[in-house]
């Protein structure tokens, strides 16, 4: 331990101690060795900003000690100036001068207004989509029946009064947050636009379900199956609620559907948290809402496409073939044949992973990315596999980024070498790559893919890793005692997706796969990869990462012994040619 030097280091150490809940922080202590991770990093950047300190979050990952971070902190950094919304309340007409984030002539504005019920008086704001939203909208428009980006939750309440209380709270949240009153329009326009309505009514359906036709919860889930439901994104809010009474269980059920265009995992948690405060009569404790337009402006006015292009060209420029795990090249996922499996990691493995990350001064997410890269390398026969990773999306989001409602997460490719480099070196290399990727978290996936040498029409990758904190069910129980979560469904548009749920102490692996692949096998491969990684770092840190075995014990037994049990008892009183003649006679060669 060495005490912080100077006022700035002392100020940073105090913020770290409060955030990480430790007694003291020395100037050479590492953020990650003290238990920090990307979600806490967002809180750190926000607390620093409130005290007039500014630092690129990428520097926190590449310079993780108080002393190193203090060298790069600015006290007078120039922030991105978000132009104000100039459409006044009650406006009966909208002119180009009122739009500060969208470029439309009067004819274009008139086309937009004509598509809004209520006309100009109903339009509160108008601006473009983020890169991630553009990708989601593309898949939405390509699909006809199913929509991979409709998510669902099934919840229960003990009484009709509590159902009504939650629905009233939801409507208040629609009134409060602009993203829930947002529609996406594109017909007749040069580019899709987000149109914020001044008012939007929450669509609620009360269904009369007969227990004689089966379990009510299952009937409600089938009636509002996200795999067979499309939400009209041209009309806000992009939420749907179905309610049914379950007399057998003595409860009321609610099915909540939401579209990924307006909600990510963090927004879902904020919704439950704020609804709980409203239901408890504590709405006065809610902080003023931060408009989603601020994030859109920062995403579009921040890092340029040229910078994004230079970064991804360095990473992917010489990649000429797709990375296709298990030879799966198809990327059009309907979701109708999606299979899912969940595997909690043993407590001993979870502890070892966290200890490894702390000891190595890297994030736990870096460990998980290297383990997944080892799996993808083996099952795709690639030494430098490419796969998608889900980025939090809020690291460059500006003031209040930790509490803005909307769609922030983004999927981008990473290329990780699984080669002759020692495992410890490989781990640090992955951490450095992910740190640099944070600077480009708002880049367009389409732009990134065009930076590779993969032929047009072929996918760059077909697998996805999503490292996330907590699960929806636990967040609901933590913030709203009146609700019981019976199930939550999130889907991916990729044929192979592995979610790593960070539960605070433990971890849970959740695999979603399309087609004939076994999702539990994918989880087992990841678990074995982590075990091999941990063993190599513990016993032989100079082991080349490519030499670490990822086969689970049961699969190894099957490969080495089960499939090699070729012995067969044959009659000893007959010659070989007679046995051949007999088999030919049987099989009719």
Short mmCIF file of C-alpha atoms in Angstrom, two decimals, residues 47-311:
data_model
loop_
_atom_site.label_atom_id
_atom_site.label_comp_id
_atom_site.label_asym_id
_atom_site.label_seq_id
_atom_site.Cartn_x
_atom_site.Cartn_y
_atom_site.Cartn_z
CA UNK A 47 -19.23 9.95 -10.11
CA UNK A 48 -16.05 11.47 -11.49
CA UNK A 49 -18.09 13.63 -13.86
CA UNK A 50 -20.18 14.96 -10.96
CA UNK A 51 -16.96 16.13 -9.31
CA UNK A 52 -15.70 17.83 -12.45
CA UNK A 53 -13.29 15.03 -13.44
CA UNK A 54 -13.30 13.61 -16.96
CA UNK A 55 -11.54 10.57 -18.39
CA UNK A 56 -12.06 8.34 -21.38
CA UNK A 57 -13.36 5.07 -19.93
CA UNK A 58 -10.90 3.23 -22.20
CA UNK A 59 -8.08 4.67 -20.08
CA UNK A 60 -9.54 3.09 -16.96
CA UNK A 61 -9.19 -0.34 -18.57
CA UNK A 62 -5.72 0.29 -19.96
CA UNK A 63 -4.43 2.32 -16.98
CA UNK A 64 -6.28 0.71 -14.07
CA UNK A 65 -4.44 2.21 -11.07
CA UNK A 66 -5.20 5.47 -9.29
CA UNK A 67 -1.77 6.88 -10.15
CA UNK A 68 -2.08 5.98 -13.85
CA UNK A 69 -5.64 7.26 -14.16
CA UNK A 70 -4.75 10.55 -12.43
CA UNK A 71 -2.23 11.29 -15.20
CA UNK A 72 -4.98 11.23 -17.83
CA UNK A 73 -7.84 12.88 -15.93
CA UNK A 74 -8.94 16.28 -17.20
CA UNK A 75 -10.73 18.86 -15.07
CA UNK A 76 -11.76 21.10 -17.98
CA UNK A 77 -12.58 18.58 -20.70
CA UNK A 78 -14.78 19.82 -23.52
CA UNK A 79 -17.90 17.69 -23.62
CA UNK A 80 -20.06 17.09 -26.68
CA UNK A 81 -22.66 19.84 -26.89
CA UNK A 82 -26.11 18.33 -27.40
CA UNK A 83 -28.29 20.78 -29.33
CA UNK A 84 -31.67 21.44 -27.68
CA UNK A 85 -35.05 20.36 -28.97
CA UNK A 86 -36.64 23.45 -30.53
CA UNK A 87 -40.15 22.06 -31.16
CA UNK A 88 -42.32 24.01 -28.70
CA UNK A 89 -45.25 22.38 -26.88
CA UNK A 90 -48.51 22.97 -28.70
CA UNK A 91 -46.83 23.61 -32.07
CA UNK A 92 -49.35 23.27 -34.89
CA UNK A 93 -46.61 23.10 -37.50
CA UNK A 94 -42.96 22.01 -37.59
CA UNK A 95 -40.28 23.70 -39.69
CA UNK A 96 -36.71 22.57 -40.57
CA UNK A 97 -35.25 25.18 -38.18
CA UNK A 98 -36.89 23.40 -35.23
CA UNK A 99 -34.99 20.15 -35.90
CA UNK A 100 -31.52 20.08 -34.36
CA UNK A 101 -30.62 16.40 -34.78
CA UNK A 102 -32.36 15.53 -38.07
CA UNK A 103 -31.93 17.07 -41.51
CA UNK A 104 -35.27 17.27 -43.25
CA UNK A 105 -36.73 19.75 -45.69
CA UNK A 106 -40.31 20.91 -45.28
CA UNK A 107 -41.62 18.22 -47.62
CA UNK A 108 -39.92 15.51 -45.55
CA UNK A 109 -41.30 16.94 -42.31
CA UNK A 110 -44.77 17.03 -43.79
CA UNK A 111 -44.46 13.33 -44.76
CA UNK A 112 -43.52 12.46 -41.19
CA UNK A 113 -46.32 14.53 -39.66
CA UNK A 114 -48.84 12.92 -42.02
CA UNK A 115 -47.93 9.49 -40.58
CA UNK A 116 -48.54 10.62 -36.97
CA UNK A 117 -52.07 10.44 -35.68
CA UNK A 118 -52.78 13.87 -34.25
CA UNK A 119 -50.39 15.64 -36.60
CA UNK A 120 -47.74 18.15 -35.60
CA UNK A 121 -49.28 18.81 -32.19
CA UNK A 122 -48.50 15.19 -31.28
CA UNK A 123 -44.81 15.36 -32.33
CA UNK A 124 -42.51 16.19 -29.41
CA UNK A 125 -39.16 15.45 -31.08
CA UNK A 126 -37.66 13.91 -34.16
CA UNK A 127 -34.18 12.46 -34.68
CA UNK A 128 -32.26 9.59 -36.38
CA UNK A 129 -31.62 6.07 -35.06
CA UNK A 130 -28.43 4.85 -33.45
CA UNK A 131 -26.31 2.33 -35.36
CA UNK A 132 -27.58 -0.53 -33.18
CA UNK A 133 -31.20 0.49 -33.71
CA UNK A 134 -30.65 0.60 -37.47
CA UNK A 135 -29.47 -3.02 -37.39
CA UNK A 136 -32.48 -4.14 -35.34
CA UNK A 137 -34.87 -2.30 -37.64
CA UNK A 138 -33.29 -4.00 -40.66
CA UNK A 139 -34.01 -7.46 -39.19
CA UNK A 140 -37.51 -6.35 -38.15
CA UNK A 141 -38.35 -5.25 -41.69
CA UNK A 142 -36.82 -8.37 -43.24
CA UNK A 143 -39.01 -10.65 -41.12
CA UNK A 144 -42.65 -11.30 -41.85
CA UNK A 145 -43.98 -13.51 -39.06
CA UNK A 146 -41.54 -13.73 -36.18
CA UNK A 147 -39.39 -10.93 -34.77
CA UNK A 148 -36.25 -11.97 -32.92
CA UNK A 149 -36.21 -8.67 -31.04
CA UNK A 150 -39.53 -9.02 -29.20
CA UNK A 151 -38.84 -9.98 -25.59
CA UNK A 152 -41.26 -11.34 -23.00
CA UNK A 153 -41.75 -11.63 -19.27
CA UNK A 154 -44.43 -13.53 -17.36
CA UNK A 155 -45.30 -12.16 -13.92
CA UNK A 156 -47.85 -12.90 -11.20
CA UNK A 157 -49.69 -10.74 -8.66
CA UNK A 158 -51.81 -11.84 -5.71
CA UNK A 159 -54.79 -9.59 -6.54
CA UNK A 160 -56.49 -7.57 -9.27
CA UNK A 161 -55.75 -4.41 -7.27
CA UNK A 162 -52.02 -5.05 -7.51
CA UNK A 163 -52.34 -5.66 -11.24
CA UNK A 164 -54.12 -2.33 -11.65
CA UNK A 165 -51.46 -0.64 -9.51
CA UNK A 166 -48.66 -1.97 -11.73
CA UNK A 167 -50.48 -1.02 -14.95
CA UNK A 168 -51.05 2.52 -13.66
CA UNK A 169 -47.35 2.74 -12.79
CA UNK A 170 -46.43 1.55 -16.30
CA UNK A 171 -48.60 4.26 -17.85
CA UNK A 172 -46.89 6.87 -15.67
CA UNK A 173 -43.55 5.59 -16.92
CA UNK A 174 -44.72 5.88 -20.54
CA UNK A 175 -45.71 9.49 -19.78
CA UNK A 176 -42.35 10.09 -18.08
CA UNK A 177 -39.82 8.60 -20.53
CA UNK A 178 -39.58 9.75 -24.13
CA UNK A 179 -38.26 6.42 -25.44
CA UNK A 180 -41.53 4.70 -24.47
CA UNK A 181 -43.47 7.24 -26.56
CA UNK A 182 -41.19 6.75 -29.56
CA UNK A 183 -42.20 5.39 -32.96
CA UNK A 184 -39.88 4.44 -35.85
CA UNK A 185 -40.89 5.71 -39.29
CA UNK A 186 -39.16 5.06 -42.60
CA UNK A 187 -41.70 4.97 -45.46
CA UNK A 188 -40.92 7.65 -48.02
CA UNK A 189 -37.93 8.95 -46.02
CA UNK A 190 -34.22 9.04 -46.91
CA UNK A 191 -33.37 7.42 -43.56
CA UNK A 192 -35.43 5.95 -40.69
CA UNK A 193 -36.36 8.41 -37.96
CA UNK A 194 -37.43 8.23 -34.34
CA UNK A 195 -40.55 10.28 -33.66
CA UNK A 196 -41.34 11.02 -30.02
CA UNK A 197 -45.08 11.40 -29.41
CA UNK A 198 -46.36 13.69 -26.70
CA UNK A 199 -48.85 11.06 -25.53
CA UNK A 200 -49.11 7.29 -25.86
CA UNK A 201 -51.55 4.88 -24.21
CA UNK A 202 -50.25 1.56 -22.90
CA UNK A 203 -51.99 -1.30 -24.81
CA UNK A 204 -53.49 -3.73 -22.28
CA UNK A 205 -55.58 -6.82 -23.10
CA UNK A 206 -57.62 -8.67 -20.49
CA UNK A 207 -57.99 -12.29 -21.57
CA UNK A 208 -60.63 -14.72 -20.31
CA UNK A 209 -58.80 -18.04 -20.17
CA UNK A 210 -60.50 -21.27 -19.09
CA UNK A 211 -58.42 -23.55 -16.80
CA UNK A 212 -60.18 -26.49 -18.45
CA UNK A 213 -58.12 -25.73 -21.58
CA UNK A 214 -54.85 -26.14 -19.71
CA UNK A 215 -52.67 -24.23 -17.26
CA UNK A 216 -53.58 -20.54 -17.47
CA UNK A 217 -49.94 -19.38 -17.36
CA UNK A 218 -49.10 -21.61 -20.32
CA UNK A 219 -52.17 -20.43 -22.26
CA UNK A 220 -51.23 -16.78 -21.70
CA UNK A 221 -47.63 -17.43 -22.76
CA UNK A 222 -48.84 -19.13 -25.94
CA UNK A 223 -51.32 -16.37 -26.74
CA UNK A 224 -48.51 -13.80 -26.48
CA UNK A 225 -45.59 -15.87 -27.76
CA UNK A 226 -42.73 -13.51 -28.80
CA UNK A 227 -41.71 -16.03 -31.45
CA UNK A 228 -45.07 -15.50 -33.20
CA UNK A 229 -45.78 -11.88 -32.28
CA UNK A 230 -44.88 -8.71 -34.14
CA UNK A 231 -45.11 -5.26 -32.59
CA UNK A 232 -45.90 -2.40 -34.96
CA UNK A 233 -42.87 -0.20 -34.32
CA UNK A 234 -44.56 2.71 -36.11
CA UNK A 235 -46.89 3.16 -33.14
CA UNK A 236 -45.80 3.86 -29.54
CA UNK A 237 -45.39 2.47 -27.01
CA UNK A 238 -43.55 -0.65 -28.16
CA UNK A 239 -44.99 -2.50 -25.17
CA UNK A 240 -47.86 -4.96 -24.93
CA UNK A 241 -49.48 -6.27 -21.73
CA UNK A 242 -51.81 -9.25 -21.45
CA UNK A 243 -53.63 -9.96 -18.19
CA UNK A 244 -55.48 -13.12 -17.15
CA UNK A 245 -56.97 -14.47 -13.92
CA UNK A 246 -55.75 -17.87 -12.76
CA UNK A 247 -58.44 -19.16 -10.37
CA UNK A 248 -56.69 -22.50 -9.85
CA UNK A 249 -53.54 -20.88 -8.45
CA UNK A 250 -55.43 -17.95 -6.90
CA UNK A 251 -53.41 -15.27 -8.71
CA UNK A 252 -53.44 -12.77 -11.57
CA UNK A 253 -50.96 -13.15 -14.42
CA UNK A 254 -49.37 -10.50 -16.64
CA UNK A 255 -47.49 -11.07 -19.86
CA UNK A 256 -45.26 -8.12 -20.78
CA UNK A 257 -43.86 -7.88 -24.31
CA UNK A 258 -41.34 -5.21 -25.27
CA UNK A 259 -39.32 -4.44 -28.39
CA UNK A 260 -35.54 -4.26 -28.30
CA UNK A 261 -35.64 -1.06 -30.37
CA UNK A 262 -36.53 0.87 -27.22
CA UNK A 263 -35.40 -1.32 -24.32
CA UNK A 264 -32.21 -3.08 -23.29
CA UNK A 265 -31.43 -5.13 -20.18
CA UNK A 266 -30.60 -2.07 -18.09
CA UNK A 267 -33.79 -0.29 -19.15
CA UNK A 268 -35.84 -3.33 -18.13
CA UNK A 269 -34.27 -3.16 -14.67
CA UNK A 270 -34.92 0.59 -14.43
CA UNK A 271 -38.56 0.04 -15.43
CA UNK A 272 -39.14 -2.44 -12.61
CA UNK A 273 -37.25 -0.25 -10.14
CA UNK A 274 -39.19 2.93 -10.97
CA UNK A 275 -42.55 1.11 -11.12
CA UNK A 276 -41.83 -0.23 -7.63
CA UNK A 277 -41.19 3.28 -6.31
CA UNK A 278 -44.40 4.58 -7.86
CA UNK A 279 -46.45 1.68 -6.46
CA UNK A 280 -44.96 2.28 -3.02
CA UNK A 281 -46.02 5.93 -3.11
CA UNK A 282 -42.42 7.15 -3.42
CA UNK A 283 -42.58 8.73 -6.87
CA UNK A 284 -41.04 11.89 -5.40
CA UNK A 285 -37.75 9.96 -5.11
CA UNK A 286 -37.47 9.52 -8.89
CA UNK A 287 -34.70 11.57 -10.48
CA UNK A 288 -35.56 13.77 -13.47
CA UNK A 289 -35.59 11.67 -16.64
CA UNK A 290 -32.71 12.03 -19.11
CA UNK A 291 -33.93 12.13 -22.73
CA UNK A 292 -32.73 9.44 -25.11
CA UNK A 293 -32.00 12.18 -27.69
CA UNK A 294 -28.91 13.13 -25.65
CA UNK A 295 -27.46 9.68 -26.20
CA UNK A 296 -28.36 9.71 -29.91
CA UNK A 297 -26.53 13.02 -30.29
CA UNK A 298 -23.43 11.75 -28.49
CA UNK A 299 -23.37 8.53 -30.51
CA UNK A 300 -23.58 10.44 -33.80
CA UNK A 301 -21.35 13.39 -32.88
CA UNK A 302 -18.69 11.38 -31.01
CA UNK A 303 -16.21 8.96 -32.62
CA UNK A 304 -16.24 9.37 -36.41
CA UNK A 305 -16.90 6.59 -38.93
CA UNK A 306 -13.33 7.06 -40.18
CA UNK A 307 -11.98 6.22 -36.71
CA UNK A 308 -14.28 3.20 -36.48
CA UNK A 309 -13.21 2.07 -39.94
CA UNK A 310 -9.50 2.34 -39.13
CA UNK A 311 -9.88 0.27 -35.95
#
